[in-house]
């Protein structure tokens, strides 16, 4: 029978009993365990060991470590998860901890932190699991951070800063507002138009011949092109101005693409106007022609507007190794089969395989199963070789492509999951912040009603109970709450 | 469960519950509390529980009376300071940790759906789930939802056909089966094969028609069709037209038929022919004009659409269509990738090749063709690069093409295989159902798949909700509006009103189908499961049941009249009715889980009321017979005298009234807020199929005419009397007037048996908790109340029941709803007890239109 929490035994008796062989009874969430002091003292920094060591320290110290103490049974009560506890006490017996299957690793990590058992005691097999989850959470936290950054404007900032942020949101976050979406669509249309113009401009029927007999682009197409470039330039400049971190902005992949898309136009413009003074006219024209190829870069600008393309680039980036493997397989195949094809076709008088480098082309086209038919084997042996090279090509391409596809699919699916997870996280934070306030006021009320019987743990713990996700990345908690509220 | 708790449990039925002060004292004397959840003991500080004051556990502390405590927990023991909850212990560990740490994680091996069920019970909102577990949880939940929805949809397509509202329903149905369900009979199969052959034939004819050797030349020098082939074409078109028209005529829902994609294809396959004929005939003179000819040509090309008609006969083609529809996102991605690749490589190769003499890469658009052919690795060879630079670009183009095409395709493939698997699974499910039917005919038991049954139940609900116009739908809707999750958003008021008005409609119809349908509850013998199963699937399968029953009806009726006399002798008691449903399930899936999860409860609280029934043999008889007959009015007339009649009435009536009462409580928004919810949570009662006491059988023997099936019917019906909320289960001892409550979960009984046939302790508990004296009053209560009330009250109820009975039964399998007859009797009698109990229920029990009104209208109609 519990005697109640108002009566405590004498501190002295506690102290006198303290010895190395002393045993303590720990009750964790209803599960009772008996420990020997010397076992616990193996790891003096843990909570249980601290408990043993501070038994003589009086009730204040005991209650700072555990939630309840029953002097009759000499039983310490902890209001924690008993399942995780059962796993964690393994550290005293075996020196390592294995996570119980089924427990969420993050949850388990928190339990370990409560018992002040270092994470290093977690065995490697379980650590992998934990780190995987952690990575995912970090990813989510990053997204949350992004969303939070977009939300709300701090009133404290200067007017210029606020304006900057406004423009930034306008141009970079199409989902933030209706006009921003319109801008995104416009920008997308401009990219399309300029790409089409670039293609159409090369059709001979639509070209005009200038005074010197050179083919020039049609003047209307030219003006459309200029308009598009004007739009791109304006967009880029505005982005650059409004970006919080100029260097970071300038070096990011998408923005390099942007620069490449607009630069050729200005370079060729300057060349045609000034270049004549510096070098010969034909050279200038050649340079201008070469710069035209650079216009292709604008097609990559589409990637900004398509998450699918971003996923593709991500997947390719992640599977660099596999891509290398693919190329290597192909290269080996090409070398082998072109050499074989060349030797076997030597016997034929009208052979199309004139040299090994020339038959490289044939090998590529065969191995990738394209088969133009401009070069083809004529001897029986050569045809046999072609058949084999075709089979090998299929295999060589199919094998390394699988991991690449895997990466792509995984990332593609993860993208969606993370999106919802981030949203959920935000909701959770909102909820917790609202509840934190409510709980705070409630605990105050209870303080009054219970005449201060409330313990210090209570209110503090409630307030700390924000999400497990890596909100410490979003350090200033206060800040985001106000932002959250301001944007509502 | 600890011994002490048993002791307490028995005490609660015999002696007074503990005094509130006692409870308060016991709570005050310790800072901790023991929570026993499903046998697993937890110990937790009171103040930990206070952190979430609006949840079930949070409210535990504030409950200082026996009743309020029993609402929250299933049992308690003050000496041990222990509270018992009959829930899944695994999930509770996670939930208790939420109180301790403020972070809700989920055990990894735990099924997401069952976890959400537990969260509902404990009053914790799923939004608190931490992000690390949330993704898994939602993924699973969505997946499950989607799967069930899809399954329900296809099943609905197959089985949601009703033919009874128009003329020659039978013939039309036969025709429909013949044309639409090739698996239904040999003739249908042959018809399908002929149809396929016509499709193939007409396509071949169409292709042959373009062979120059076979074409003729008309007076304008234009080529025309070969006359023989034209005949073939005409015959094929005639067949197609006939097929389409017959389908259209026999279809139960014309507009839906017209909208169906497969039927649209059919139409497109035959229309061009007629349009061509029309154009040719009307423009004979101007046919030489180029544009008319061109239009005709276009329509001729459209004839090729008939090859798509094959989709009707091939699941694979349908899956393909579905997959493409579902993965248009990925298809768009694929096209975007290709388009970008084509653009880039064609411009690159253009710049590389344009200086070559007589190059074919004349412009970027011209080289688009080359890029496309290369990227898809087709490689015609009409254009190919010649310069070294061009060849390098070409090589890169090949590799990039392979990559770019390969990337999004696995996602599409995934969609396809998923759907295909699902399709296959459904086909299997249908086969299994057919096997069940056969087994039913043979009288053998076939184990049935819970999930299928459940899916069907959902599907039925959905159908019903959608079928607004149809009479049967109306009937079903009475409850289904409430049951289907989508409608739960309604406000309470509208809910109750609509439901009551609906019930009127159905009442007055009194059509034979209704009677037929309402026979379902009775049939809970060995075959019953299957029957129900079939009913869900096909209402058509019922007739044979009816015939079976009706043959017995006459005989039984006579007996009934003899036996009904004892009824009125039962001392009059104040009736108290208590209507509560366990609609704990927020979504249909949840209910499915709850169905499984709560069986133990139901076993626990079920009393066996039959023992105390005043009139023994008659009960089952009346029930048996009342329904099959179908003529409501007649039945009503004889009811007043027969107690058993009442019972059957209760039985049926219950669903409606009780649903009305407690459904709204379950609005999703209330989820966290357990204050309201608790009251409506009800522990399913009485699944007694298996555990039924012997006395029953002997009684069944007295009812000479009854066969074994009747016997088991009885056993199923008897539990109806006992329905209890956690709270109400305790009330009987306190208030001897007793309550007349009815359980409406035969299915549960059946399924229960099927699922965990070996829950022995439940049986024990059941016996424990059913003291003989306890039940009989209940019955008599209802009975006497009715008698007092004059017949019309009755009738209303009975009619309610009749209207409602059939539709509910199938659904209940999943829902685990228990209906007690609540509102009507109580309200009409204006009993004070009723009011008291109704506190537990919801305010709108009072709001409901008085049953007096019901009764009156009904009388008139009769």
Short mmCIF file of C-alpha atoms in Angstrom, two decimals, chain B residues 17-242:
data_model
loop_
_atom_site.label_atom_id
_atom_site.label_comp_id
_atom_site.label_asym_id
_atom_site.label_seq_id
_atom_site.Cartn_x
_atom_site.Cartn_y
_atom_site.Cartn_z
CA UNK B 17 -21.48 0.96 -7.19
CA UNK B 18 -18.93 2.71 -5.08
CA UNK B 19 -19.67 6.09 -3.70
CA UNK B 20 -18.17 9.08 -5.45
CA UNK B 21 -16.34 10.07 -2.31
CA UNK B 22 -14.79 6.67 -2.23
CA UNK B 23 -13.57 7.14 -5.75
CA UNK B 24 -12.21 10.55 -4.99
CA UNK B 25 -10.43 9.24 -1.94
CA UNK B 26 -8.88 6.40 -3.83
CA UNK B 27 -7.65 8.78 -6.47
CA UNK B 28 -6.28 11.22 -3.98
CA UNK B 29 -4.28 8.72 -2.05
CA UNK B 30 -1.77 8.07 -4.77
CA UNK B 31 0.08 10.13 -7.26
CA UNK B 32 0.13 7.25 -9.65
CA UNK B 33 -2.47 5.17 -11.36
CA UNK B 34 -2.36 1.71 -12.78
CA UNK B 35 -3.74 1.30 -16.23
CA UNK B 36 -4.43 -2.17 -17.38
CA UNK B 37 -4.88 -2.22 -21.11
CA UNK B 38 -5.70 -5.56 -22.56
CA UNK B 39 -3.82 -7.31 -19.78
CA UNK B 40 -0.69 -5.23 -19.94
CA UNK B 41 -0.23 -3.21 -16.79
CA UNK B 42 1.09 0.31 -16.99
CA UNK B 43 1.75 2.68 -14.22
CA UNK B 44 1.65 6.37 -14.80
CA UNK B 45 1.51 9.57 -12.83
CA UNK B 46 -1.79 11.35 -12.66
CA UNK B 47 -0.17 14.56 -13.66
CA UNK B 48 1.16 12.94 -16.81
CA UNK B 49 -2.36 12.15 -17.81
CA UNK B 50 -3.39 15.71 -17.09
CA UNK B 51 -1.24 16.94 -19.89
CA UNK B 52 -3.89 16.10 -22.41
CA UNK B 53 -7.04 16.86 -20.51
CA UNK B 54 -9.42 16.36 -23.39
CA UNK B 55 -8.44 12.82 -24.18
CA UNK B 56 -9.91 9.73 -22.68
CA UNK B 57 -7.18 9.26 -20.17
CA UNK B 58 -7.12 12.93 -19.37
CA UNK B 59 -10.71 12.77 -18.36
CA UNK B 60 -10.21 9.75 -16.19
CA UNK B 61 -9.13 11.80 -13.26
CA UNK B 62 -12.06 14.13 -13.32
CA UNK B 63 -14.55 11.33 -13.21
CA UNK B 64 -15.74 10.84 -9.72
CA UNK B 65 -18.87 8.85 -10.16
CA UNK B 66 -19.30 5.26 -11.06
CA UNK B 67 -21.21 6.01 -14.22
CA UNK B 68 -18.79 8.50 -15.59
CA UNK B 69 -15.93 6.20 -14.81
CA UNK B 70 -17.56 3.36 -16.60
CA UNK B 71 -17.98 5.54 -19.60
CA UNK B 72 -14.30 5.99 -19.83
CA UNK B 73 -12.89 2.69 -18.82
CA UNK B 74 -14.20 -0.81 -19.04
CA UNK B 75 -13.57 -1.78 -15.47
CA UNK B 76 -11.82 -0.48 -12.39
CA UNK B 77 -10.64 -1.49 -9.04
CA UNK B 78 -10.42 1.15 -6.39
CA UNK B 79 -8.41 -0.85 -3.90
CA UNK B 80 -5.69 -1.51 -6.41
CA UNK B 81 -6.12 1.91 -7.99
CA UNK B 82 -6.31 0.13 -11.27
CA UNK B 83 -8.37 0.90 -14.32
CA UNK B 84 -8.98 -1.57 -17.02
CA UNK B 85 -9.38 -0.84 -20.71
CA UNK B 86 -10.22 -3.55 -23.11
CA UNK B 87 -8.02 -2.35 -25.92
CA UNK B 88 -5.00 -3.34 -27.91
CA UNK B 89 -2.04 -3.18 -25.54
CA UNK B 90 0.62 -2.65 -28.18
CA UNK B 91 -0.76 0.59 -29.48
CA UNK B 92 -1.39 1.84 -26.01
CA UNK B 93 2.28 1.81 -25.20
CA UNK B 94 2.91 4.34 -27.92
CA UNK B 95 -0.03 6.41 -26.88
CA UNK B 96 0.97 6.48 -23.24
CA UNK B 97 4.39 7.58 -24.31
CA UNK B 98 2.72 10.46 -26.00
CA UNK B 99 1.50 11.60 -22.60
CA UNK B 100 4.93 11.16 -21.13
CA UNK B 101 7.06 12.79 -23.76
CA UNK B 102 4.61 14.84 -25.78
CA UNK B 103 5.68 13.00 -28.87
CA UNK B 104 3.55 10.51 -30.62
CA UNK B 105 5.45 7.76 -32.33
CA UNK B 106 4.06 4.63 -33.75
CA UNK B 107 5.28 1.11 -33.34
CA UNK B 108 6.75 0.07 -36.62
CA UNK B 109 5.08 -3.26 -36.97
CA UNK B 110 1.74 -1.84 -36.07
CA UNK B 111 -0.79 -1.60 -38.82
CA UNK B 112 -1.47 2.01 -39.56
CA UNK B 113 -5.16 1.50 -39.76
CA UNK B 114 -5.48 -0.29 -36.51
CA UNK B 115 -3.35 2.39 -34.95
CA UNK B 116 -5.66 5.08 -36.18
CA UNK B 117 -8.48 3.13 -34.66
CA UNK B 118 -6.72 3.13 -31.33
CA UNK B 119 -6.01 6.82 -31.61
CA UNK B 120 -9.69 7.38 -32.10
CA UNK B 121 -10.49 5.41 -29.02
CA UNK B 122 -8.04 7.19 -26.82
CA UNK B 123 -9.06 10.51 -28.21
CA UNK B 124 -5.70 11.50 -29.58
CA UNK B 125 -5.67 13.23 -32.90
CA UNK B 126 -3.50 11.68 -35.54
CA UNK B 127 -2.05 15.04 -36.35
CA UNK B 128 0.24 14.70 -33.36
CA UNK B 129 2.04 11.86 -35.01
CA UNK B 130 5.68 12.76 -35.44
CA UNK B 131 6.97 13.30 -38.93
CA UNK B 132 9.18 10.26 -38.82
CA UNK B 133 6.19 8.00 -38.40
CA UNK B 134 3.63 10.16 -40.09
CA UNK B 135 4.75 9.42 -43.63
CA UNK B 136 4.37 5.71 -43.13
CA UNK B 137 1.05 6.12 -41.42
CA UNK B 138 -0.51 8.28 -44.06
CA UNK B 139 0.89 6.34 -46.93
CA UNK B 140 -0.60 3.18 -45.60
CA UNK B 141 -3.86 4.76 -44.82
CA UNK B 142 -4.23 6.37 -48.19
CA UNK B 143 -3.21 3.24 -49.95
CA UNK B 144 -5.78 1.25 -48.09
CA UNK B 145 -8.44 3.82 -48.67
CA UNK B 146 -7.75 3.90 -52.32
CA UNK B 147 -7.74 0.19 -52.66
CA UNK B 148 -11.01 -0.18 -50.92
CA UNK B 149 -12.52 2.55 -52.94
CA UNK B 150 -11.43 1.04 -56.17
CA UNK B 151 -12.65 -2.35 -55.16
CA UNK B 152 -15.95 -0.97 -54.15
CA UNK B 153 -16.22 0.88 -57.41
CA UNK B 154 -15.71 -2.11 -59.59
CA UNK B 155 -17.99 -4.19 -57.49
CA UNK B 156 -20.56 -1.53 -57.67
CA UNK B 157 -20.27 -1.53 -61.40
CA UNK B 158 -20.85 -5.20 -61.42
CA UNK B 159 -23.53 -5.48 -58.88
CA UNK B 160 -25.17 -2.18 -58.45
CA UNK B 161 -27.75 -2.93 -61.07
CA UNK B 162 -31.33 -2.83 -60.16
CA UNK B 163 -34.05 -3.71 -62.54
CA UNK B 164 -37.12 -3.58 -60.46
CA UNK B 165 -38.42 -0.15 -61.17
CA UNK B 166 -39.55 -0.66 -64.71
CA UNK B 167 -41.36 -3.08 -66.90
CA UNK B 168 -40.13 -6.55 -67.76
CA UNK B 169 -37.32 -6.34 -65.31
CA UNK B 170 -36.62 -10.01 -65.44
CA UNK B 171 -36.16 -10.12 -69.15
CA UNK B 172 -34.04 -7.06 -69.18
CA UNK B 173 -31.89 -8.40 -66.51
CA UNK B 174 -31.38 -11.59 -68.40
CA UNK B 175 -30.50 -9.67 -71.50
CA UNK B 176 -28.12 -7.50 -69.59
CA UNK B 177 -26.38 -10.48 -68.10
CA UNK B 178 -26.21 -12.06 -71.48
CA UNK B 179 -24.57 -9.08 -73.09
CA UNK B 180 -22.49 -7.65 -70.31
CA UNK B 181 -21.34 -10.63 -68.30
CA UNK B 182 -19.71 -13.19 -70.50
CA UNK B 183 -19.02 -15.33 -67.48
CA UNK B 184 -22.60 -15.58 -66.40
CA UNK B 185 -23.65 -18.31 -68.81
CA UNK B 186 -22.57 -20.35 -71.78
CA UNK B 187 -24.80 -18.38 -74.09
CA UNK B 188 -23.25 -15.16 -72.92
CA UNK B 189 -19.82 -16.57 -73.53
CA UNK B 190 -20.73 -17.62 -77.04
CA UNK B 191 -22.20 -14.22 -77.67
CA UNK B 192 -19.00 -12.59 -76.54
CA UNK B 193 -16.96 -14.77 -78.85
CA UNK B 194 -19.21 -13.95 -81.78
CA UNK B 195 -18.85 -10.31 -80.95
CA UNK B 196 -15.09 -10.58 -80.92
CA UNK B 197 -15.15 -12.33 -84.24
CA UNK B 198 -17.24 -9.61 -85.76
CA UNK B 199 -14.81 -7.02 -84.53
CA UNK B 200 -11.88 -8.84 -86.01
CA UNK B 201 -13.73 -9.47 -89.24
CA UNK B 202 -14.74 -5.88 -89.68
CA UNK B 203 -11.21 -4.68 -89.00
CA UNK B 204 -9.81 -7.06 -91.55
CA UNK B 205 -12.39 -5.94 -94.07
CA UNK B 206 -11.48 -2.36 -93.38
CA UNK B 207 -7.82 -3.06 -94.09
CA UNK B 208 -8.49 -5.13 -97.19
CA UNK B 209 -10.63 -2.36 -98.52
CA UNK B 210 -7.56 -0.23 -99.08
CA UNK B 211 -5.81 -2.80 -101.25
CA UNK B 212 -5.74 -1.27 -104.76
CA UNK B 213 -6.51 -4.61 -106.39
CA UNK B 214 -9.74 -4.93 -104.50
CA UNK B 215 -10.97 -1.41 -105.03
CA UNK B 216 -13.36 -0.40 -107.76
CA UNK B 217 -13.55 2.88 -109.63
CA UNK B 218 -16.67 4.98 -109.72
CA UNK B 219 -17.91 7.29 -112.39
CA UNK B 220 -15.83 10.18 -111.15
CA UNK B 221 -12.68 8.16 -111.37
CA UNK B 222 -12.44 7.86 -107.64
CA UNK B 223 -11.71 4.59 -105.98
CA UNK B 224 -14.62 3.04 -104.15
CA UNK B 225 -15.11 0.11 -101.83
CA UNK B 226 -15.16 -3.41 -103.01
CA UNK B 227 -18.82 -4.44 -103.07
CA UNK B 228 -18.27 -7.73 -101.24
CA UNK B 229 -16.31 -6.05 -98.55
CA UNK B 230 -18.99 -3.40 -98.32
CA UNK B 231 -21.48 -6.13 -97.57
CA UNK B 232 -19.26 -7.56 -94.88
CA UNK B 233 -18.94 -4.09 -93.45
CA UNK B 234 -22.69 -3.60 -93.47
CA UNK B 235 -23.30 -6.89 -91.68
CA UNK B 236 -20.71 -6.09 -89.04
CA UNK B 237 -22.13 -2.67 -88.49
CA UNK B 238 -25.58 -4.14 -88.22
CA UNK B 239 -24.37 -6.50 -85.55
CA UNK B 240 -22.64 -3.74 -83.66
CA UNK B 241 -25.67 -1.54 -83.84
CA UNK B 242 -27.92 -4.26 -82.62
#
